[in-house]
Coordinates of C-alpha atoms in Angstrom, one line a residue:
X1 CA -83.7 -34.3 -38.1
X2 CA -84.1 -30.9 -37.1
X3 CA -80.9 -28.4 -36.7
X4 CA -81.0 -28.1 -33.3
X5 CA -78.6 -24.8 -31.5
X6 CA -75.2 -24.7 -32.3
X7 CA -75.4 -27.1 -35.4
X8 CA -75.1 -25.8 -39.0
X9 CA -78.3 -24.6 -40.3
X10 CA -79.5 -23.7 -36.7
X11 CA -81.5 -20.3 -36.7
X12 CA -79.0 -17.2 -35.3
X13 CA -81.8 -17.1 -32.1
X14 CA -80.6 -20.2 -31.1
X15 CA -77.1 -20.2 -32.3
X16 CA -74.9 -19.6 -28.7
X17 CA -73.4 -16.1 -28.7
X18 CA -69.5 -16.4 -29.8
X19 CA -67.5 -14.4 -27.0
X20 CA -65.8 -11.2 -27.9
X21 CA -62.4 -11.1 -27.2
X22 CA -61.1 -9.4 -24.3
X23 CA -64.5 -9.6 -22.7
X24 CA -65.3 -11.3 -19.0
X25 CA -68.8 -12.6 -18.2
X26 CA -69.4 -10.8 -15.0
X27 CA -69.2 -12.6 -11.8
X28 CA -72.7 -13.5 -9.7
X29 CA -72.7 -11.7 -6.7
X30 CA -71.2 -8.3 -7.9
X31 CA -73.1 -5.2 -9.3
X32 CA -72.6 -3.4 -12.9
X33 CA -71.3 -0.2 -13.4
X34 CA -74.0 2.3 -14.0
X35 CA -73.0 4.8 -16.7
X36 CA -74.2 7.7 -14.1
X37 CA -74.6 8.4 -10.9
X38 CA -78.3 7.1 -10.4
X39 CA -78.8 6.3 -14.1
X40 CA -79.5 2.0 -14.9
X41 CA -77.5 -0.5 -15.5
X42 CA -76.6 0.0 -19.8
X43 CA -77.8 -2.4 -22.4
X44 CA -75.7 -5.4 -23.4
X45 CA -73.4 -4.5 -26.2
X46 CA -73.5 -0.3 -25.2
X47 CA -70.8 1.3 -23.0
X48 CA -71.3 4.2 -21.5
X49 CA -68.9 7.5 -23.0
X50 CA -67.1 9.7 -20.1
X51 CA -68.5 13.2 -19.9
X52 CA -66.7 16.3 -21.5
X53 CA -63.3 17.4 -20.7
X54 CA -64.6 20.5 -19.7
X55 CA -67.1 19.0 -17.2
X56 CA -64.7 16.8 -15.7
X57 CA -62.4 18.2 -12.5
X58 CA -58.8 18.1 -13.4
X59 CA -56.3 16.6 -11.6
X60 CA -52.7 16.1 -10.7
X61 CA -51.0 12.9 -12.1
X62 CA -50.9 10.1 -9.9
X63 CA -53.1 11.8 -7.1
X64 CA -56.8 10.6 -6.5
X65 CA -59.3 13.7 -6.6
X66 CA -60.4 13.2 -3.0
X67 CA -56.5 13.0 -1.6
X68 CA -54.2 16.0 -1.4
X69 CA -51.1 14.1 -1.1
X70 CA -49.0 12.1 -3.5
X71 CA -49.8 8.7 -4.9
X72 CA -48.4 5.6 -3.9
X73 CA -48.1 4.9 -7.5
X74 CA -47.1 8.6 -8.4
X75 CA -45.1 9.0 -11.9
X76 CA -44.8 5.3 -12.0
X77 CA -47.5 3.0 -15.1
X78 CA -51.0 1.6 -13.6
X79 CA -50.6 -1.4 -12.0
X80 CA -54.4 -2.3 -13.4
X81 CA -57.2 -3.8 -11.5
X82 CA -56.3 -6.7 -9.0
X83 CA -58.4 -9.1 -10.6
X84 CA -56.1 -9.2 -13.5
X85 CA -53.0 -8.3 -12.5
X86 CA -50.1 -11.6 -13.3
X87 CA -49.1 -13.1 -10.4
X88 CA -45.1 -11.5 -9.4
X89 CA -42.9 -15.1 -10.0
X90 CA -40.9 -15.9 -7.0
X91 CA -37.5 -15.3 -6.4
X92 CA -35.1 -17.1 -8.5
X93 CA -37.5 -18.2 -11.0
X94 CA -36.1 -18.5 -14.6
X95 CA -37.9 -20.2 -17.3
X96 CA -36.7 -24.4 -17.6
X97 CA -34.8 -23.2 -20.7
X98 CA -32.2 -20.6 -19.2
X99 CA -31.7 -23.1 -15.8
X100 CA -29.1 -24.8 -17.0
X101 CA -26.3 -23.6 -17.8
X102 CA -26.2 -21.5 -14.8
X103 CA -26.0 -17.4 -16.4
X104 CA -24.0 -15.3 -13.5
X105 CA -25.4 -12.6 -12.2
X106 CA -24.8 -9.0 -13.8
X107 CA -22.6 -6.7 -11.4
X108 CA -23.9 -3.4 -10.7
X109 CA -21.7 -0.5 -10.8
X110 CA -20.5 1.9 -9.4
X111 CA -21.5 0.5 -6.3
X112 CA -23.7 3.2 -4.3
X113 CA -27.3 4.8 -4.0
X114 CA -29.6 3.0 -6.0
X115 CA -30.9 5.0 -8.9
X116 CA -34.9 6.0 -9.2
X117 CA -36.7 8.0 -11.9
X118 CA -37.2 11.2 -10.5
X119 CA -41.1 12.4 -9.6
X120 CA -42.1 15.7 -11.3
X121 CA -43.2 18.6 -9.4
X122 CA -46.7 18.3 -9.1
X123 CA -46.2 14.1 -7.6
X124 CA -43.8 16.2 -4.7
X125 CA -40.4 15.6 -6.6
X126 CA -37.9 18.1 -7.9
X127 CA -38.5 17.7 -11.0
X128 CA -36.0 16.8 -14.1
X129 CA -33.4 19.1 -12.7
X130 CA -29.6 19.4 -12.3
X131 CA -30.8 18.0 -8.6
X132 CA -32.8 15.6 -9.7
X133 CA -30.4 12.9 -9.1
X134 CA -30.4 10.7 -6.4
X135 CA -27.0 11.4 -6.1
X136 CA -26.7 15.1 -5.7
X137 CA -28.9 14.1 -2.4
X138 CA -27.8 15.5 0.8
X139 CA -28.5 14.2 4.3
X140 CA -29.5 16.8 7.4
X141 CA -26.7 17.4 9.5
X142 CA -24.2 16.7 6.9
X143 CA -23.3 19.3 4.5
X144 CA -23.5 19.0 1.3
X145 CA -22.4 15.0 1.3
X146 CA -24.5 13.2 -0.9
X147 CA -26.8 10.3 0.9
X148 CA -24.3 7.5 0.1
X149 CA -21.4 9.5 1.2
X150 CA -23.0 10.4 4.5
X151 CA -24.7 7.1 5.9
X152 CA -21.3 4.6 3.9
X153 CA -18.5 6.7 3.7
X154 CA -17.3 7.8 0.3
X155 CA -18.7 6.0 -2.4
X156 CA -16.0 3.3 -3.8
X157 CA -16.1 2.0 -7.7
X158 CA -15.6 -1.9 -7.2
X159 CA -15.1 -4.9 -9.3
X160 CA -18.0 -6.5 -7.1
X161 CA -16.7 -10.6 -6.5
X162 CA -13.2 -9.3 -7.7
X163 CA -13.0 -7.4 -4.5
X164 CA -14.9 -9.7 -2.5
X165 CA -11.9 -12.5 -3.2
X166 CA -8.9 -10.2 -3.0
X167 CA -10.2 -9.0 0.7
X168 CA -10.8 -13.1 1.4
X169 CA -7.0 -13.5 0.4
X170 CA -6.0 -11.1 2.6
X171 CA -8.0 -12.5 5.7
X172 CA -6.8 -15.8 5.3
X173 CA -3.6 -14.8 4.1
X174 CA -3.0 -12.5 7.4
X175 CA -4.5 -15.1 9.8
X176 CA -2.1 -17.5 9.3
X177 CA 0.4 -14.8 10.7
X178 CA -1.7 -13.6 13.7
X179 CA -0.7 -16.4 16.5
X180 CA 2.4 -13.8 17.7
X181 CA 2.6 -10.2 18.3
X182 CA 3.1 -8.0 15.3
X183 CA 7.3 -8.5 14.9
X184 CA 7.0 -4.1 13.9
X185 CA 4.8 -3.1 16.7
X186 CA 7.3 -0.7 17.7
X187 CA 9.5 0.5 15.4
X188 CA 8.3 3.9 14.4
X189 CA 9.5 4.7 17.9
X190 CA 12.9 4.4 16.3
X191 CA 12.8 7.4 13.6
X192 CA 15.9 7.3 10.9
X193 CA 16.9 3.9 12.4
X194 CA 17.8 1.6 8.8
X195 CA 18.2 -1.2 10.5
X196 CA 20.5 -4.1 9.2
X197 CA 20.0 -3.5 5.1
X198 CA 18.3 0.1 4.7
X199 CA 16.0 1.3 2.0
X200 CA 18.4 0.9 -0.7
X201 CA 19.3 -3.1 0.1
X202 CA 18.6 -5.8 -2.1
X203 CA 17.4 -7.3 0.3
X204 CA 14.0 -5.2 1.2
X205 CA 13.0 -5.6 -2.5
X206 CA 13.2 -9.4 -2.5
X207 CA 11.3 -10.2 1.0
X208 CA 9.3 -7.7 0.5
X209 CA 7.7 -9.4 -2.6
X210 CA 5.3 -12.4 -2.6
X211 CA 7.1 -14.6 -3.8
X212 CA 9.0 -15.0 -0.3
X213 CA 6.1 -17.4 0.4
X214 CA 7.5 -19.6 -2.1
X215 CA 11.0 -18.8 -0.8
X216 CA 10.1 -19.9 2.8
X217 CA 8.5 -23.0 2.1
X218 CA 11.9 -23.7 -0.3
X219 CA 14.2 -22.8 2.7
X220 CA 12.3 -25.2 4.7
X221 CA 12.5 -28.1 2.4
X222 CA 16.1 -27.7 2.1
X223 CA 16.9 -27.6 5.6
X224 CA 15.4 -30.7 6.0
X225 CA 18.1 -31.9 3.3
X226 CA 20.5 -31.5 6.6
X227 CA 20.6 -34.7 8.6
X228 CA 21.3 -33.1 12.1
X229 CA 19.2 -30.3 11.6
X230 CA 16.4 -32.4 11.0
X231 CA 16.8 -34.4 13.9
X232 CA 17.0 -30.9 16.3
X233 CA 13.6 -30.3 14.6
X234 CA 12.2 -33.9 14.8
X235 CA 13.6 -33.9 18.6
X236 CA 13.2 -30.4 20.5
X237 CA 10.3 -28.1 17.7
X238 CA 6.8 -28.7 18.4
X239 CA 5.6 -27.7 15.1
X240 CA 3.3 -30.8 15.0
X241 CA 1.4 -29.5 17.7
X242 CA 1.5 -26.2 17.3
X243 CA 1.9 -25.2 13.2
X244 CA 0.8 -22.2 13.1
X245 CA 2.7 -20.8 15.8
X246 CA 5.6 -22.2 14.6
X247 CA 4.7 -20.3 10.8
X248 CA 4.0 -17.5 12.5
X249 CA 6.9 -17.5 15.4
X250 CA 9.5 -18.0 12.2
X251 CA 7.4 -15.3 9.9
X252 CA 7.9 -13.0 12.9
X253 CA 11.6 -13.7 13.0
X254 CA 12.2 -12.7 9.3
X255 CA 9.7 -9.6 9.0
X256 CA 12.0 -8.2 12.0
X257 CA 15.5 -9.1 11.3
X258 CA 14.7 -7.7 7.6
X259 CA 12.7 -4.7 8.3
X260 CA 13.3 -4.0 12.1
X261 CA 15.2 -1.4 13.5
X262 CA 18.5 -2.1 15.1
X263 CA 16.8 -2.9 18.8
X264 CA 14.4 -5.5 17.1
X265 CA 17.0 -7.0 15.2
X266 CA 19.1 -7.6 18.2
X267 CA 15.7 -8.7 20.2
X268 CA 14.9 -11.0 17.6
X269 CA 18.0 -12.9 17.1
X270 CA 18.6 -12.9 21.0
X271 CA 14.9 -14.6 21.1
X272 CA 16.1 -17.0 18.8
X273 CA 19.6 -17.8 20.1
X274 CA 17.8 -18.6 23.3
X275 CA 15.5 -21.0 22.5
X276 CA 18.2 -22.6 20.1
X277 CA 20.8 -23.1 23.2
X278 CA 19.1 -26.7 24.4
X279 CA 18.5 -27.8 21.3
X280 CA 21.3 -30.7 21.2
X281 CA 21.2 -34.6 20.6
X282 CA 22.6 -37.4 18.5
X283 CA 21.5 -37.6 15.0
X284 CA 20.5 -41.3 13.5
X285 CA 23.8 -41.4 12.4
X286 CA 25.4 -40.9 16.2
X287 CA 26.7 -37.1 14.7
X288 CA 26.3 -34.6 18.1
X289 CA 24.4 -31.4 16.7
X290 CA 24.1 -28.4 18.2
X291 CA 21.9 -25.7 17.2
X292 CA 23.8 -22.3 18.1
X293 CA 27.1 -23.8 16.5
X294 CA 28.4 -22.1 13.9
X295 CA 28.3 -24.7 11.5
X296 CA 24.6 -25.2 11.5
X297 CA 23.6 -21.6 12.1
X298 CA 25.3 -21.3 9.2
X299 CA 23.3 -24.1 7.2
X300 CA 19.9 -22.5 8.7
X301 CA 20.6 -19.3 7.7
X302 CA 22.2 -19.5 4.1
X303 CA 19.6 -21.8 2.7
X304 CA 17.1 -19.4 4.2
X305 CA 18.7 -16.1 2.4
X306 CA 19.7 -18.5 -0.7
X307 CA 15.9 -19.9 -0.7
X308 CA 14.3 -15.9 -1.0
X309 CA 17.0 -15.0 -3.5
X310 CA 16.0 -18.3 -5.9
X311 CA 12.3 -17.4 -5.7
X312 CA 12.4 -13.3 -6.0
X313 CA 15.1 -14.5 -9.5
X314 CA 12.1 -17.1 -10.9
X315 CA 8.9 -15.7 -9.2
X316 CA 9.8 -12.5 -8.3
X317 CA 7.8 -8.8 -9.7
X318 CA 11.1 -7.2 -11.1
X319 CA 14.4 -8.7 -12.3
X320 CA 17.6 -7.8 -10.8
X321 CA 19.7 -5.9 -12.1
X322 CA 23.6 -7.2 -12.8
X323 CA 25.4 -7.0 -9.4
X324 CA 22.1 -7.1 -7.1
X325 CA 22.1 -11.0 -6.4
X326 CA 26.1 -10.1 -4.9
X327 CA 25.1 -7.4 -3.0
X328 CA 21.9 -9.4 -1.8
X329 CA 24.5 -11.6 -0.6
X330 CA 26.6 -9.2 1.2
X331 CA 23.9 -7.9 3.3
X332 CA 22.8 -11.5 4.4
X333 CA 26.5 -12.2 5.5
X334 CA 26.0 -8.9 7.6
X335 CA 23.0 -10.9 9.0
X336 CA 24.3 -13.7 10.0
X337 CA 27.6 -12.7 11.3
X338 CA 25.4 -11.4 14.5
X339 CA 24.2 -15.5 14.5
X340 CA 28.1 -16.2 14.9
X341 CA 27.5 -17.9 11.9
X342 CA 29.9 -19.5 9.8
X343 CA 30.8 -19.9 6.9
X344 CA 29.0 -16.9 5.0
X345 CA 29.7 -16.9 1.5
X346 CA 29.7 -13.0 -0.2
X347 CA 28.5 -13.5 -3.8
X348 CA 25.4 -15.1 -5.2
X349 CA 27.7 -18.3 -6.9
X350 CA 29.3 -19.0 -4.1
X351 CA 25.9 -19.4 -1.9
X352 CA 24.4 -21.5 -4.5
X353 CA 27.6 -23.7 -4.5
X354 CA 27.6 -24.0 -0.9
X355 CA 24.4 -25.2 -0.4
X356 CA 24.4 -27.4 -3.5
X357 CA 27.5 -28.6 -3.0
X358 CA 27.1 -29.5 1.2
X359 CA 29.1 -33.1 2.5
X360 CA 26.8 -33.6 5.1
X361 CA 23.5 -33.7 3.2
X362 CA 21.8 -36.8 3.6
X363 CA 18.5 -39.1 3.9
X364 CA 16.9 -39.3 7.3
X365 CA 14.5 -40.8 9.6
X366 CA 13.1 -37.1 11.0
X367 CA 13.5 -35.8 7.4
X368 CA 10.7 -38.1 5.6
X369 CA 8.3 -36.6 9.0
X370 CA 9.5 -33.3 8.1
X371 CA 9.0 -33.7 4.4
X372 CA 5.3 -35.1 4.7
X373 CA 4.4 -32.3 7.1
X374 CA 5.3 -29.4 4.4
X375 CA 4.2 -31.5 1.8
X376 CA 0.4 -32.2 3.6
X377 CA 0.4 -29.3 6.6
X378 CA -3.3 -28.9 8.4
X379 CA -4.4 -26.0 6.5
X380 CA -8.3 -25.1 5.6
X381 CA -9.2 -26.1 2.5
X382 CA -9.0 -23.1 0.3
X383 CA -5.3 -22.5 2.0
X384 CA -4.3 -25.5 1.2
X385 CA -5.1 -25.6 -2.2
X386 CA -2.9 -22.4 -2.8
X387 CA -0.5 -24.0 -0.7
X388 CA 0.1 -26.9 -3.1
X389 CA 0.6 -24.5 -6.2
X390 CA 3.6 -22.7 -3.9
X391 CA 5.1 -26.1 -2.9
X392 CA 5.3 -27.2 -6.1
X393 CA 6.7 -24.1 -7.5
X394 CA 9.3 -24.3 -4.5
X395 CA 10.1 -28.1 -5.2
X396 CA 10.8 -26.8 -8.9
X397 CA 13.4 -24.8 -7.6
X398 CA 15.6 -26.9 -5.6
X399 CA 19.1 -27.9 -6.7
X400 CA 18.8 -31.3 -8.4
X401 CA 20.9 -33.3 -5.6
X402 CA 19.0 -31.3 -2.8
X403 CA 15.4 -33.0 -4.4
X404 CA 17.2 -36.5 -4.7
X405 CA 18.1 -36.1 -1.0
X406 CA 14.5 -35.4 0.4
X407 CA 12.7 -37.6 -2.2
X408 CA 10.6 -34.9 -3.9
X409 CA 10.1 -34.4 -7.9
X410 CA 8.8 -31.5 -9.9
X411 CA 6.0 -31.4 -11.9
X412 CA 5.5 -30.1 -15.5
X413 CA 4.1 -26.6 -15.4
X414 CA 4.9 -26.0 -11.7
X415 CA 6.8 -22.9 -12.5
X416 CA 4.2 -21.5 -14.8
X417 CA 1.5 -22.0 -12.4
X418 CA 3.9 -20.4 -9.8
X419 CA 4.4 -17.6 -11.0
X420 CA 0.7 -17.5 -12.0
X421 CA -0.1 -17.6 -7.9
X422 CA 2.5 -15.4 -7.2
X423 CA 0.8 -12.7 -9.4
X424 CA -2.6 -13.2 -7.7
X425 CA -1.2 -13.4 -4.0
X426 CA 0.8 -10.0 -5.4
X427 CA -2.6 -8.4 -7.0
X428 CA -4.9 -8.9 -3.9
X429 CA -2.1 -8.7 -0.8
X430 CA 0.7 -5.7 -2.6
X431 CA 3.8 -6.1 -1.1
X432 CA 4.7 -6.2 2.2
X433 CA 3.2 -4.2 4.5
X434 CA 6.1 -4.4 7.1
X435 CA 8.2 -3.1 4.4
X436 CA 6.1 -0.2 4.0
X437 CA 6.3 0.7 7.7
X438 CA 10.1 0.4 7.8
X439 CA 10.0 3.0 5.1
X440 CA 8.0 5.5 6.5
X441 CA 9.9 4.7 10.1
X442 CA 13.3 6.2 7.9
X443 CA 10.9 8.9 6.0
X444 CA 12.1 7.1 2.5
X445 CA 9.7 6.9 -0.7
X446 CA 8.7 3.7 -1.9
X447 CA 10.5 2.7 -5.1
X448 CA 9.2 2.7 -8.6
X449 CA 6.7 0.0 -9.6
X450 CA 5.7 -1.1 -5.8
X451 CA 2.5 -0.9 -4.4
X452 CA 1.3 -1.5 -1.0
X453 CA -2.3 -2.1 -0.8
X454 CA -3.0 -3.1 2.5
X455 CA -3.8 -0.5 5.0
X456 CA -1.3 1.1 7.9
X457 CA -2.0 1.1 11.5
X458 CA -3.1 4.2 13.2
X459 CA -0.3 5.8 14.1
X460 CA 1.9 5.1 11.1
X461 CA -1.4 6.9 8.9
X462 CA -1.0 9.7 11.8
X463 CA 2.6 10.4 11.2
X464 CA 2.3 10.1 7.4
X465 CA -0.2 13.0 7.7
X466 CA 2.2 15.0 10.1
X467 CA 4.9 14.6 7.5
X468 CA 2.6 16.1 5.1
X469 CA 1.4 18.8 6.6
X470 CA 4.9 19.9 8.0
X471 CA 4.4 19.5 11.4
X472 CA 5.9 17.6 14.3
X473 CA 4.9 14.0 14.6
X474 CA 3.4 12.9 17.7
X475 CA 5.6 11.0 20.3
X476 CA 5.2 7.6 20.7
X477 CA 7.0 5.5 23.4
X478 CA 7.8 1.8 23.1

């Protein structure tokens, strides 16, 4: 049987030609480059050799001979022709092997104008300069700012999501607080005023920390402890309907009886003492209460200032120093002998005794609402789930009679994981910033090792200058 083509033994005429690699058969339809202008079409197999140097026109990188401006393309490698260029993936696209797991994002930083490579001279840059960089750039009508400092401000180094969740913190964090008028909106119109405690009191340093979130939600627990107290709440508060007015009304209260001047101290506690007067009944257990007696202002207020000094001792940034928690105490009894309150114990054992120690603690029916309210409050989602870390860290401070009462029991690792939030809620929010204002409203320097990182309003930024400068503040009236 004859070899016919492409079998072994065929002749090489009719053997099929074996492609070349790297070479295209050209498409019907489209013409072939002549190897001069005029000349024909070159043989199979030839190519046709460029001309001499020195007959060709020279010209500038990245420009076409018959343009005079810059390339699109200028200083950057050949894209190559369009019939072979790859196909850009789409966005997102990762090969099957790197899908799962999920690899984060890298962060870029420092967080400002995009770098370029710079264009040499002849593609219209400036050339591989000392102003070369995109960053040395300045804007018309701006000086000598460079282009990110002129359109955004100064240029900030951040952390990238770091940043991103500290500033949610604070957002959610001041939002729960935001249902009342700011409790300091006034008080730099009181210059030198110290208000109850002063810049040297314990008791700026321990409200002023974070962990007075955990020391609020504690006070709260073990007022409910108090059988006629919770029925005043259960009977006359609204706190079911309203929540965070009720946070925010008794968040108020405290940021302005601690930090206030005199005049907002005495506004506050007259605020309170009013709505207090008709708040009077018969408990479950037919015992008359009366909320502006002495007895239970006295209840109220002690487990509050007992509550913040248990928390700032377990949670807080900075231990006390011997003596502090009695002088602490001494400067609440100051407070709440303008309640009328009574009794006010002076040193720290004797509030923890007293409060530990009460007769007329009790179960009751408005205490298990009470309870179930703090324990489940109507909070978004990422709230709440900080929330539960703080109320277990607070239900892990309680005395052990005062837990037995209300029918709550700590959980291992509560405190660890307490003072783990407490850290957080102290990185991204600083300490308070109502502090801050009531020192600059007495001209005092913060103390060693705080740091306030949220801003200050207008005004208090305004007089801060002024004080720096050396010139007279400007007036502000209430």
């Amino acid at each position: 049987m004859p070899a016919g083509p492409g079998w072994p033994g065929a002749s090489p005429r009719h053997r099929p030609r074996a492609r070349r690699r790297g070479r295209h058969r050209a498409r019907r339809g489209t013409r072939r480059r002549t190897a001069s202008a005029g000349g024909s079409p070159p043989a199979r197999g030839s190519s046709a050799r460029p001309g001499p140097r020195s007959a060709r026109r020279p010209a500038v990188r990245g420009r076409s001979s018959a343009s005079s401006r810059p390339g699109r393309r200028c200083g950057r490698p050949p894209r190559g022709s369009r019939r072979t260029r790859r196909r850009p993936r789409r966005r997102g696209w990762r090969p099957a092997s790197a899908r799962w797991p999920r690899r984060p994002r890298p962060v870029r930083r420092p967080t400002g104008w995009p770098r370029r490579r710079p264009r040499s001279r002849e593609c219209g840059g400036r050339g591989r300069g000392t102003g070369s960089s995109s960053s040395a750039r300045t804007v018309a009508g701006r000086g000598k700012q460079s282009a990110p400092e002129a359109l955004h401000g100064p240029v900030r180094f951040s952390s990238g999501p770091l940043d991103a969740v500290k500033a949610r913190v604070v957002a959610a964090t001041n939002g729960l607080f935001s249902h009342v008028p700011p409790p300091l909106e006034h008080t730099l119109s009181f210059p030198g005023d110290p208000g109850v405690f002063g810049p040297e009191s314990v008791a700026w340093r321990v409200i002023g920390d974070s962990s007075a979130f955990i020391g609020g939600i504690r006070a709260l627990l073990a007022q409910a402890a108090h059988p006629e107290v919770a029925a005043g709440v259960s009977d006359h508060s609204r706190y079911r309907n309203d929540p965070l007015g009720r946070l925010s009304r008794t968040a108020a209260y405290v940021t302005a009886t601690a930090f206030g001047a005199m005049p907002e101290v005495g506004h506050a506690i007259a605020t309170v003492r009013r709505r207090h007067r008709p708040v009077q009944g018969l408990s479950h257990r037919a015992e008359p209460y009366d909320a502006d007696a002495p007895d239970m202002a006295a209840w109220v207020h002690n487990s509050l200032a007992e509550s913040f000094l248990v928390a700032y001792e377990v949670y807080g940034a900075q231990p006390l120093a011997p003596g502090d928690a009695d002088r602490y105490a001494r400067e609440q009894a100051r407070l709440g002998a303008l309640h009328h309150a009574a009794p006010l114990p002076e040193t720290a054992a004797e509030l923890e005794r007293w409060i530990a120690e009460h007769p007329a603690l009790a179960p009751s029916p408005g205490q298990r609402e009470a309870i179930d309210f703090l324990r489940r409050p109507p909070l978004p989602f990422g709230v709440r789930l900080v929330y539960g870390f703080l109320f277990r860290a607070a239900v892990a401070t309680l005395p052990p009679r005062i837990r037995e009462v209300i029918g709550v029991r700590t959980r291992p690792g509560a405190v660890p994981l307490g003072r783990f939030v407490t850290r957080a809620l102290r990185a991204s929010l600083g300490s308070s910033p109502s502090w801050r204002l009531a020192l600059i409203r007495v001209d005092a320097p913060p103390p060693a090792g705080v740091r306030f990182r949220q801003p200050l309003p207008p005004e208090a930024e305004a007089l801060r200058a002024a004080r720096a400068a050396g010139t007279s503040a400007p007036s502000r009236t209430a």
